[in-house]
mmCIF file of N, CA and C in Angstrom:
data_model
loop_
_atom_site.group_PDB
_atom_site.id
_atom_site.type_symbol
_atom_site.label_atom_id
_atom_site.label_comp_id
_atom_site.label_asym_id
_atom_site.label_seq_id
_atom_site.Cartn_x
_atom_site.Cartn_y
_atom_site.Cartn_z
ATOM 1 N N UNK J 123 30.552 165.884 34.353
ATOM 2 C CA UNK J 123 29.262 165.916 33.730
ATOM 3 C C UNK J 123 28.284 166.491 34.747
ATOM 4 N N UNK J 124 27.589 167.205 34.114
ATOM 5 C CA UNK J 124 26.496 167.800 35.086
ATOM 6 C C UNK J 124 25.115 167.651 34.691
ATOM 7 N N UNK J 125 23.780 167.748 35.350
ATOM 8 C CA UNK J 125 22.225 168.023 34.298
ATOM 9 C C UNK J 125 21.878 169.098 35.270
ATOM 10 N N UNK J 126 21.349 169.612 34.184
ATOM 11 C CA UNK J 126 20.657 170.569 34.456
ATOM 12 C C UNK J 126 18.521 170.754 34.228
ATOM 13 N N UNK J 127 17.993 171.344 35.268
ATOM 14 C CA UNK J 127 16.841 171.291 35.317
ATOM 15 C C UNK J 127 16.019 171.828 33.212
ATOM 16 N N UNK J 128 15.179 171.126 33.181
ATOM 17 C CA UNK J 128 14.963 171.390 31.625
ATOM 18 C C UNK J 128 13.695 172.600 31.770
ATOM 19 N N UNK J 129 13.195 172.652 32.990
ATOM 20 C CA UNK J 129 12.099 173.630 33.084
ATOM 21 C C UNK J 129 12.410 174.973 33.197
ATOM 22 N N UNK J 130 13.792 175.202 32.901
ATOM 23 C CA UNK J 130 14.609 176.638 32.398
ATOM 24 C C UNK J 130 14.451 176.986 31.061
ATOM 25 N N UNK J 131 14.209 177.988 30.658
ATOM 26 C CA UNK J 131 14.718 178.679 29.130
ATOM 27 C C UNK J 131 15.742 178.141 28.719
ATOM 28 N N UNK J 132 15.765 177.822 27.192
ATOM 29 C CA UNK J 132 16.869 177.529 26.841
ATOM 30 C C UNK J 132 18.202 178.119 26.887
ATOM 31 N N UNK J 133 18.350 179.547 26.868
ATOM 32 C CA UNK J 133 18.852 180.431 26.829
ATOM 33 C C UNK J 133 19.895 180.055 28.307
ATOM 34 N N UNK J 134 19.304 180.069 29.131
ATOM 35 C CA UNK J 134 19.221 180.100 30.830
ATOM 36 C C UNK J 134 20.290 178.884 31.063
ATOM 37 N N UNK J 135 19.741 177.645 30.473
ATOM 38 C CA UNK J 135 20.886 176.513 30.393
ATOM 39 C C UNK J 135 21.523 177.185 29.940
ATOM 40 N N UNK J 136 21.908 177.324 28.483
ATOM 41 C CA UNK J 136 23.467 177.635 28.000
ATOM 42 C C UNK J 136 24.108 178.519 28.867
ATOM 43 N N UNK J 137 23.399 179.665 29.120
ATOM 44 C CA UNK J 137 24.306 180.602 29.974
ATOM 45 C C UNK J 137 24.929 179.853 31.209
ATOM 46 N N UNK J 138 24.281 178.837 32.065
ATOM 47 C CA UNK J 138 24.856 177.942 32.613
ATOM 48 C C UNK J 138 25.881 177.443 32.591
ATOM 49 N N UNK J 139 25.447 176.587 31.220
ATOM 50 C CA UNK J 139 26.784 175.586 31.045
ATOM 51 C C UNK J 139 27.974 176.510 30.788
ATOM 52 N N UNK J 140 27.709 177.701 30.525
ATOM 53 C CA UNK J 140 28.840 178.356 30.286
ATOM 54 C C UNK J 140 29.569 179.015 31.678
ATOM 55 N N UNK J 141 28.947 179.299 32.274
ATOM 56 C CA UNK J 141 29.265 179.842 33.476
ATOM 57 C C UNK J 141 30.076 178.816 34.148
ATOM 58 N N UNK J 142 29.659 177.651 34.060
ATOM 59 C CA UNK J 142 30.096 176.307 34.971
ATOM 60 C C UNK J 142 31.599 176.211 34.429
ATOM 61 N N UNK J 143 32.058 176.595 32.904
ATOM 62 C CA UNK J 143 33.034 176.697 32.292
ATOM 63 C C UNK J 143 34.361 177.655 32.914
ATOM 64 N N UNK J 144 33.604 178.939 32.866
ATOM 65 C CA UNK J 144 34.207 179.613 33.753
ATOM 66 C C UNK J 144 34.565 179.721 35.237
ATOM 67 N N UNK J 145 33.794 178.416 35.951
ATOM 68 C CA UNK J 145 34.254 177.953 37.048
ATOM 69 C C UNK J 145 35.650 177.399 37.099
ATOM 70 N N UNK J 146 35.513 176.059 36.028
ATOM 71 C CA UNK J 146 36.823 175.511 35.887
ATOM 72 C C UNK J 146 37.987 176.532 36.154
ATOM 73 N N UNK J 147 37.372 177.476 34.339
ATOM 74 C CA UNK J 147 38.842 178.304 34.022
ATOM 75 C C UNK J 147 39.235 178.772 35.457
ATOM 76 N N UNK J 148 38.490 179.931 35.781
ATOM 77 C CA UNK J 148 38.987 181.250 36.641
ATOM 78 C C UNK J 148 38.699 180.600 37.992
ATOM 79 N N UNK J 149 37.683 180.345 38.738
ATOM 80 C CA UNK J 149 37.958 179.679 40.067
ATOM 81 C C UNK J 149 38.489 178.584 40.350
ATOM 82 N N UNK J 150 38.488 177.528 39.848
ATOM 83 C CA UNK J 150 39.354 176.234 40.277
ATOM 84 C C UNK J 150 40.734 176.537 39.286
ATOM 85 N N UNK J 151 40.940 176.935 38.314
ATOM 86 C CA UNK J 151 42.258 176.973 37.721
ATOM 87 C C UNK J 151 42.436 176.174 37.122
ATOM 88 N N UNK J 152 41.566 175.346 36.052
ATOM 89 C CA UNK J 152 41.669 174.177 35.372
ATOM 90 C C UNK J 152 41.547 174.776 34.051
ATOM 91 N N UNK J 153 41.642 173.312 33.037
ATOM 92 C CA UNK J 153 41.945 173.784 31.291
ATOM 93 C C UNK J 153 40.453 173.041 31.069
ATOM 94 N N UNK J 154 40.156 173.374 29.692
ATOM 95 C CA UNK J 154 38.875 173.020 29.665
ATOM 96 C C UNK J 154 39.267 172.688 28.259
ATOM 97 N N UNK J 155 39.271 170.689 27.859
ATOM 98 C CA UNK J 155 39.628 170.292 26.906
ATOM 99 C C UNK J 155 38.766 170.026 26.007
ATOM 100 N N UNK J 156 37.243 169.690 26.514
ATOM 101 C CA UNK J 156 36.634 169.271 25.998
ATOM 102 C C UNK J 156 35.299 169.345 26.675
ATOM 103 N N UNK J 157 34.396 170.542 25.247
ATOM 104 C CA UNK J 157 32.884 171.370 26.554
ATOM 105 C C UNK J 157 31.789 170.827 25.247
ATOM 106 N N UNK J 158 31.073 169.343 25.688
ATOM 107 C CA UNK J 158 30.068 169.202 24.791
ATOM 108 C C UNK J 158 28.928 168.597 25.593
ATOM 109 N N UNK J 159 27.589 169.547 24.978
ATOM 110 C CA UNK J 159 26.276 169.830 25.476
ATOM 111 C C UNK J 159 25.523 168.540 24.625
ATOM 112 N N UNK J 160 25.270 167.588 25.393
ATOM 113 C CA UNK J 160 24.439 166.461 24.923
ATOM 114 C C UNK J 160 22.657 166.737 25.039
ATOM 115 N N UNK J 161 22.737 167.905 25.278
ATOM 116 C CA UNK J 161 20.649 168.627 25.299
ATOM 117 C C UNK J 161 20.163 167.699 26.129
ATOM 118 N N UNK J 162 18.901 167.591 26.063
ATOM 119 C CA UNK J 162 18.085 166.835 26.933
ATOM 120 C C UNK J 162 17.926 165.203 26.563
ATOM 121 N N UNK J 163 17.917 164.961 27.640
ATOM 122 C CA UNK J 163 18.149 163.438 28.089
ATOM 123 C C UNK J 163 16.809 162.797 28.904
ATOM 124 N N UNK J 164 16.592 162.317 28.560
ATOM 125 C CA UNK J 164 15.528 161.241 29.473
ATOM 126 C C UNK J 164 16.302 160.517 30.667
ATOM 127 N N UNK J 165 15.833 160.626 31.823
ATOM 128 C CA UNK J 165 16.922 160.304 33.083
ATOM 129 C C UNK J 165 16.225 158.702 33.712
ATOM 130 N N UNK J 166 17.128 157.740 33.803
ATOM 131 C CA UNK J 166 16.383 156.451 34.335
ATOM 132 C C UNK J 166 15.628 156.503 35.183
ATOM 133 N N UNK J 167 15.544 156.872 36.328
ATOM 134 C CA UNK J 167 14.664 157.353 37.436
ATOM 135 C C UNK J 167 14.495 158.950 37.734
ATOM 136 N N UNK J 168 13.190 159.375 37.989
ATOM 137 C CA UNK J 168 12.537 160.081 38.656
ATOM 138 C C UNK J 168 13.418 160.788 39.555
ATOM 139 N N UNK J 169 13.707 162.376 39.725
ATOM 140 C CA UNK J 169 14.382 162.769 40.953
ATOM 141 C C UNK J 169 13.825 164.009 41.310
ATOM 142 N N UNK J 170 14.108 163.849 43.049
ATOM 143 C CA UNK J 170 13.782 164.935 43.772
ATOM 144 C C UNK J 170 12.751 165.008 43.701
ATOM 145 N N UNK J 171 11.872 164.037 44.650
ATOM 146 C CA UNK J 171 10.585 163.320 44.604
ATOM 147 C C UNK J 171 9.482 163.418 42.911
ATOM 148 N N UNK J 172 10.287 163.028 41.982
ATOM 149 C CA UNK J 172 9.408 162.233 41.461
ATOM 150 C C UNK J 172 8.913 163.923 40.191
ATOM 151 N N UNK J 173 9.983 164.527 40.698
ATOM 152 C CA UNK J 173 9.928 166.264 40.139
ATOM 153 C C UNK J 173 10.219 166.209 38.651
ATOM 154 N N UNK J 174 11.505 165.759 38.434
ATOM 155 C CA UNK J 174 11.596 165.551 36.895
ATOM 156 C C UNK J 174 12.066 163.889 36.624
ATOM 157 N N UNK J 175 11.704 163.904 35.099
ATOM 158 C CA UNK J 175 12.002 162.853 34.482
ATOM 159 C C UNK J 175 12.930 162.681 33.326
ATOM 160 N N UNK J 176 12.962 164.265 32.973
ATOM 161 C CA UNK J 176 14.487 164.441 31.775
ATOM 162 C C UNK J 176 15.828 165.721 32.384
ATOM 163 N N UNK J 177 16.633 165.594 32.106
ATOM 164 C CA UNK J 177 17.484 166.889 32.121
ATOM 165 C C UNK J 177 18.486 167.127 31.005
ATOM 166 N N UNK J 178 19.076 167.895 31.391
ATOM 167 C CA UNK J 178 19.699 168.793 30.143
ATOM 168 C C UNK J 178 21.243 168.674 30.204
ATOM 169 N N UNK J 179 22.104 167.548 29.892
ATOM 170 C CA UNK J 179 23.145 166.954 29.944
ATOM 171 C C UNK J 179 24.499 167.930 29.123
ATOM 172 N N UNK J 180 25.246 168.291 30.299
ATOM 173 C CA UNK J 180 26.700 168.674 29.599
ATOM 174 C C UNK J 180 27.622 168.164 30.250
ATOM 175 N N UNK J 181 28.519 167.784 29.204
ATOM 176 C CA UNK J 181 29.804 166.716 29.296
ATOM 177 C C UNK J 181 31.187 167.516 29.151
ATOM 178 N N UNK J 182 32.010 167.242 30.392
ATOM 179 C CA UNK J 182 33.465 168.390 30.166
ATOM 180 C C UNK J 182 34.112 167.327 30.743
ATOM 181 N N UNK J 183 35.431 167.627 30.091
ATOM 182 C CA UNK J 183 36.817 166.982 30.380
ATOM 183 C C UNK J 183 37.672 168.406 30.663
ATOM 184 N N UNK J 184 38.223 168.333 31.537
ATOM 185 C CA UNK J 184 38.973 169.496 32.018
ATOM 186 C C UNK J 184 40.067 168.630 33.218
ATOM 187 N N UNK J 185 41.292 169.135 33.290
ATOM 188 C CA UNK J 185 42.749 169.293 33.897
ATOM 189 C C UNK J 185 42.415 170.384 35.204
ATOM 190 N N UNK J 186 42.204 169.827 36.912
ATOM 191 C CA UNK J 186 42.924 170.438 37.512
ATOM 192 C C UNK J 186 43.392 170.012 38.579
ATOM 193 N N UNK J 187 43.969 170.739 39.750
ATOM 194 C CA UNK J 187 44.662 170.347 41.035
ATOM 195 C C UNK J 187 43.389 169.384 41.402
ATOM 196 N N UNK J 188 44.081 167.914 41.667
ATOM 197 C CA UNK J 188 43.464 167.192 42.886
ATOM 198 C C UNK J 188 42.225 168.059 43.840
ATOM 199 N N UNK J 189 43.074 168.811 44.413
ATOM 200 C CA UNK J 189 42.625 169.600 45.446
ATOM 201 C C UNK J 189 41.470 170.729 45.287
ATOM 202 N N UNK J 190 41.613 170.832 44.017
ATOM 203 C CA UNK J 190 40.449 172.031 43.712
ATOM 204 C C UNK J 190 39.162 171.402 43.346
ATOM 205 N N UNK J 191 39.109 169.567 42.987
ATOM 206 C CA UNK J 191 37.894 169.287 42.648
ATOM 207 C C UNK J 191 36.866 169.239 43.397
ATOM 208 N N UNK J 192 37.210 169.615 45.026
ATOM 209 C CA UNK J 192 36.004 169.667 46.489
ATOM 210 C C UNK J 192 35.707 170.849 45.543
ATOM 211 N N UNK J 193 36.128 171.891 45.239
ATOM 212 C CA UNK J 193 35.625 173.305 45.361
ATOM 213 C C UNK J 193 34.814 173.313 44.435
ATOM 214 N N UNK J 194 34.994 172.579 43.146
ATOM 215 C CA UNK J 194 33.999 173.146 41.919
ATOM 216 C C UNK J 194 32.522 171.687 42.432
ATOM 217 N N UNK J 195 32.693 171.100 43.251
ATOM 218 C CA UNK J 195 31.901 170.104 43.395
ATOM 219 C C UNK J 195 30.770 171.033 44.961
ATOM 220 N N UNK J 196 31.537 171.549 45.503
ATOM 221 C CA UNK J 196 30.299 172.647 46.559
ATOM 222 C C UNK J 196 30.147 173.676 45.680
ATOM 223 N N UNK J 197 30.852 174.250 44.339
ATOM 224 C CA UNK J 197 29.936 175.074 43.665
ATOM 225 C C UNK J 197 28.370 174.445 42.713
ATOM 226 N N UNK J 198 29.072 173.327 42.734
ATOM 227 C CA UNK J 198 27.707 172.571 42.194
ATOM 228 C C UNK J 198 26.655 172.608 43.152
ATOM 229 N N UNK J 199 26.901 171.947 43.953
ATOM 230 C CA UNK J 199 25.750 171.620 44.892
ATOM 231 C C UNK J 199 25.241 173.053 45.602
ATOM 232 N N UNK J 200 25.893 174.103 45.590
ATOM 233 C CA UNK J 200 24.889 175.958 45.938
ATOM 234 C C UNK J 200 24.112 175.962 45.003
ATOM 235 N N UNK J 201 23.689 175.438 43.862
ATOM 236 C CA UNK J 201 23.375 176.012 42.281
ATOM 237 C C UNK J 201 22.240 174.883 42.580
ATOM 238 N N UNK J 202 20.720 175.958 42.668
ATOM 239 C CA UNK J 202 20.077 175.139 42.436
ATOM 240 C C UNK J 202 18.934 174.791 41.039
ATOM 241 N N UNK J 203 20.071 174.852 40.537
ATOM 242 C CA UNK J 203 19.519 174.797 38.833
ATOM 243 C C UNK J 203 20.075 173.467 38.346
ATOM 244 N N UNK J 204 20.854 172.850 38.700
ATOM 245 C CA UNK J 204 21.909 171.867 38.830
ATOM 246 C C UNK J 204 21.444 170.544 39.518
ATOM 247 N N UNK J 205 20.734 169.863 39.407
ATOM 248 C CA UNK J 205 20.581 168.739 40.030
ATOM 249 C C UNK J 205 21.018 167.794 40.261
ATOM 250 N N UNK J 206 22.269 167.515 39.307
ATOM 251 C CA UNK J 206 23.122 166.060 39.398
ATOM 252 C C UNK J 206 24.211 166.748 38.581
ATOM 253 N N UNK J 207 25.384 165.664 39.396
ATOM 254 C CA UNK J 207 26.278 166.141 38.543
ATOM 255 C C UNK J 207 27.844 165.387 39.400
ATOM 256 N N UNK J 208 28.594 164.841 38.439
ATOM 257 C CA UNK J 208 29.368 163.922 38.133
ATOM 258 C C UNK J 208 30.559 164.126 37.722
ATOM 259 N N UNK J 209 31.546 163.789 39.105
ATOM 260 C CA UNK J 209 33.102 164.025 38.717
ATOM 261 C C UNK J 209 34.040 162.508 38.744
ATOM 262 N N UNK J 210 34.492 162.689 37.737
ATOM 263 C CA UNK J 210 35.541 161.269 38.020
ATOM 264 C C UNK J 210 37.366 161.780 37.191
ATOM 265 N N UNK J 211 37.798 160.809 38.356
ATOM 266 C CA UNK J 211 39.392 160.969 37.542
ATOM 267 C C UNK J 211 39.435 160.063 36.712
ATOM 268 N N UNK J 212 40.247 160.147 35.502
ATOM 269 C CA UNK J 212 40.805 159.387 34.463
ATOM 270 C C UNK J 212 41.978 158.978 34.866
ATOM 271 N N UNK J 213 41.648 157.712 34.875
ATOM 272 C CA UNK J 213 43.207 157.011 35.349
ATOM 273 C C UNK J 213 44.257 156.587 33.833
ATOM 274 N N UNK J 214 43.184 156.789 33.293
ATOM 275 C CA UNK J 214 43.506 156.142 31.604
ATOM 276 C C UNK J 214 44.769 157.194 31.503
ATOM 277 N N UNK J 215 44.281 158.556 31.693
ATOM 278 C CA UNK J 215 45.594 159.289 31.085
ATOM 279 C C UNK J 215 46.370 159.704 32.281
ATOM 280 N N UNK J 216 46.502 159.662 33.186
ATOM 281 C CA UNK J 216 47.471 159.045 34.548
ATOM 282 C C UNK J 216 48.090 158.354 34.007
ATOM 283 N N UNK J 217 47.694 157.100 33.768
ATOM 284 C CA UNK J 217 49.108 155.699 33.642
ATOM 285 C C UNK J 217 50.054 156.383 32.216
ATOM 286 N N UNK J 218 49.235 157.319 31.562
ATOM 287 C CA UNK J 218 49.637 157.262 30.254
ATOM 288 C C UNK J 218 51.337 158.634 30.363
ATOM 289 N N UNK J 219 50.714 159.369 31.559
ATOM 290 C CA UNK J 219 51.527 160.438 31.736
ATOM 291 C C UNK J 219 52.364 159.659 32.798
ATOM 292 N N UNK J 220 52.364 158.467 33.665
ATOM 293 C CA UNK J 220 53.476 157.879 34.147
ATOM 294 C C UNK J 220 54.291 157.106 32.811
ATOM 295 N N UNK J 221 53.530 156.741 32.553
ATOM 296 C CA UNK J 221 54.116 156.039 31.330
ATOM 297 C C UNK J 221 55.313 157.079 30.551
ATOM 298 N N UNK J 222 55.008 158.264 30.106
ATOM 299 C CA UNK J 222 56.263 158.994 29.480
ATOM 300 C C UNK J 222 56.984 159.475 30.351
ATOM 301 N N UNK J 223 56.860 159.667 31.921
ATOM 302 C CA UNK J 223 57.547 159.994 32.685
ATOM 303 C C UNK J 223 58.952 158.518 33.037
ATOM 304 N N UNK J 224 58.361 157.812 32.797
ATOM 305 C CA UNK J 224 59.440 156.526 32.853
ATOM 306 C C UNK J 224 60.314 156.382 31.731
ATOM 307 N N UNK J 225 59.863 157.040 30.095
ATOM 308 C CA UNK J 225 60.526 156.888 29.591
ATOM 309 C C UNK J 225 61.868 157.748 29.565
ATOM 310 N N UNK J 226 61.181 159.395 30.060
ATOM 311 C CA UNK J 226 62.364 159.850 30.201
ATOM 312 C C UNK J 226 63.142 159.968 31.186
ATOM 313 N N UNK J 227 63.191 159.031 32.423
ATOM 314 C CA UNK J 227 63.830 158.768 33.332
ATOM 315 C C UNK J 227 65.142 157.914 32.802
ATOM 316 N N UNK J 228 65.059 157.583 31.898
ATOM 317 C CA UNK J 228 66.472 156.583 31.355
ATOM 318 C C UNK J 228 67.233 156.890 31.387
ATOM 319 N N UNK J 229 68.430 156.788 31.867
ATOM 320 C CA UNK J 229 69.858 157.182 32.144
ATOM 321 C C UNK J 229 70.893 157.207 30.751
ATOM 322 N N UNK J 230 71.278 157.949 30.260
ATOM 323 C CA UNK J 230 72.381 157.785 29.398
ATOM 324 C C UNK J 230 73.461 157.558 29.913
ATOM 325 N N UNK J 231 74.211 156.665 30.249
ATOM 326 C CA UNK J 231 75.556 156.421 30.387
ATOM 327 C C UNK J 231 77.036 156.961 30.067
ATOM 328 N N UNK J 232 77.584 157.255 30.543
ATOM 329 C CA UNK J 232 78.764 157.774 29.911
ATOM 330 C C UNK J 232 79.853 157.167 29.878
ATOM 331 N N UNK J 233 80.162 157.108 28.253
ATOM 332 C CA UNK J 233 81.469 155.816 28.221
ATOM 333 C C UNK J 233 82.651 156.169 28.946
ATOM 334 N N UNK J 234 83.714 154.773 29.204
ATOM 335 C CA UNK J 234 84.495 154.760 30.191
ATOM 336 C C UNK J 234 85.646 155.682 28.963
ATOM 337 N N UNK J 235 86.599 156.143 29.948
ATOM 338 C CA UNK J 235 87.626 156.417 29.335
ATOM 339 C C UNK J 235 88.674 155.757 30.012
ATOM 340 N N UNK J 236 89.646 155.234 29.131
ATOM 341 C CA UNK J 236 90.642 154.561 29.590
ATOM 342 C C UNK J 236 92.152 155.171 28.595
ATOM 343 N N UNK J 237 92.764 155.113 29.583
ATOM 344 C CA UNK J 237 94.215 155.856 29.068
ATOM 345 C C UNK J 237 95.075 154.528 28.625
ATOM 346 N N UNK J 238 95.581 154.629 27.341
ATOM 347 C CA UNK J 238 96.827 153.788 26.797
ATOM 348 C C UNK J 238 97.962 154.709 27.138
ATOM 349 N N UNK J 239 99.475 153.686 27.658
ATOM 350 C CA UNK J 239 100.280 154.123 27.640
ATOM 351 C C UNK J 239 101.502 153.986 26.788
#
């Protein structure tokens, strides 16, 4: 999740949020499952002395390397259109992808053969 400053053109956000999209895709190498723009938001506190009081909220769920989430997180913070902005892992669908990984770990057995004489 990211906000964005509201004292931009509207135009200016979207092209944003879209761009930020194309971060995922093409520079970090991630899937982008889910890209929804919640508009402007009233923010609990005051930020960046007291500068704004609403921003312009978009919400993504996206798939990538561990390792690539430093990178799209210092592309955030160069962007100074971008004022906040919020990464977390889902553990929910972790356990869920160990979870089918255990199921197909199950061994099929192979019956004995035994010779009559």
């Amino acid at each position: 999740m990211f906000v964005v400053r509201t004292d931009l053109p509207e135009e200016e956000r979207n092209a944003l949020a879209e761009k930020v999209r194309g971060w995922i895709e093409n520079q970090v190498g991630g899937e982008v499952e889910e890209f929804t723009r919640w508009g402007i938001r009233k923010l609990a506190y005051r930020t960046q002395k007291g500068k704004f009081t609403d921003g312009d909220y978009t919400y993504i769920i996206y798939n990538a390397e561990p390792e690539k989430i430093n990178q799209l997180d210092e592309l955030f913070k160069v962007n100074q259109q971008i004022f906040r902005f919020q990464t977390i892992r889902r553990e929910d669908l972790e356990k869920k992808v160990r979870k089918t990984q255990k199921k197909t770990k199950i061994k099929v057995e192979e019956p004995e053969v035994t010779e009559e004489i």
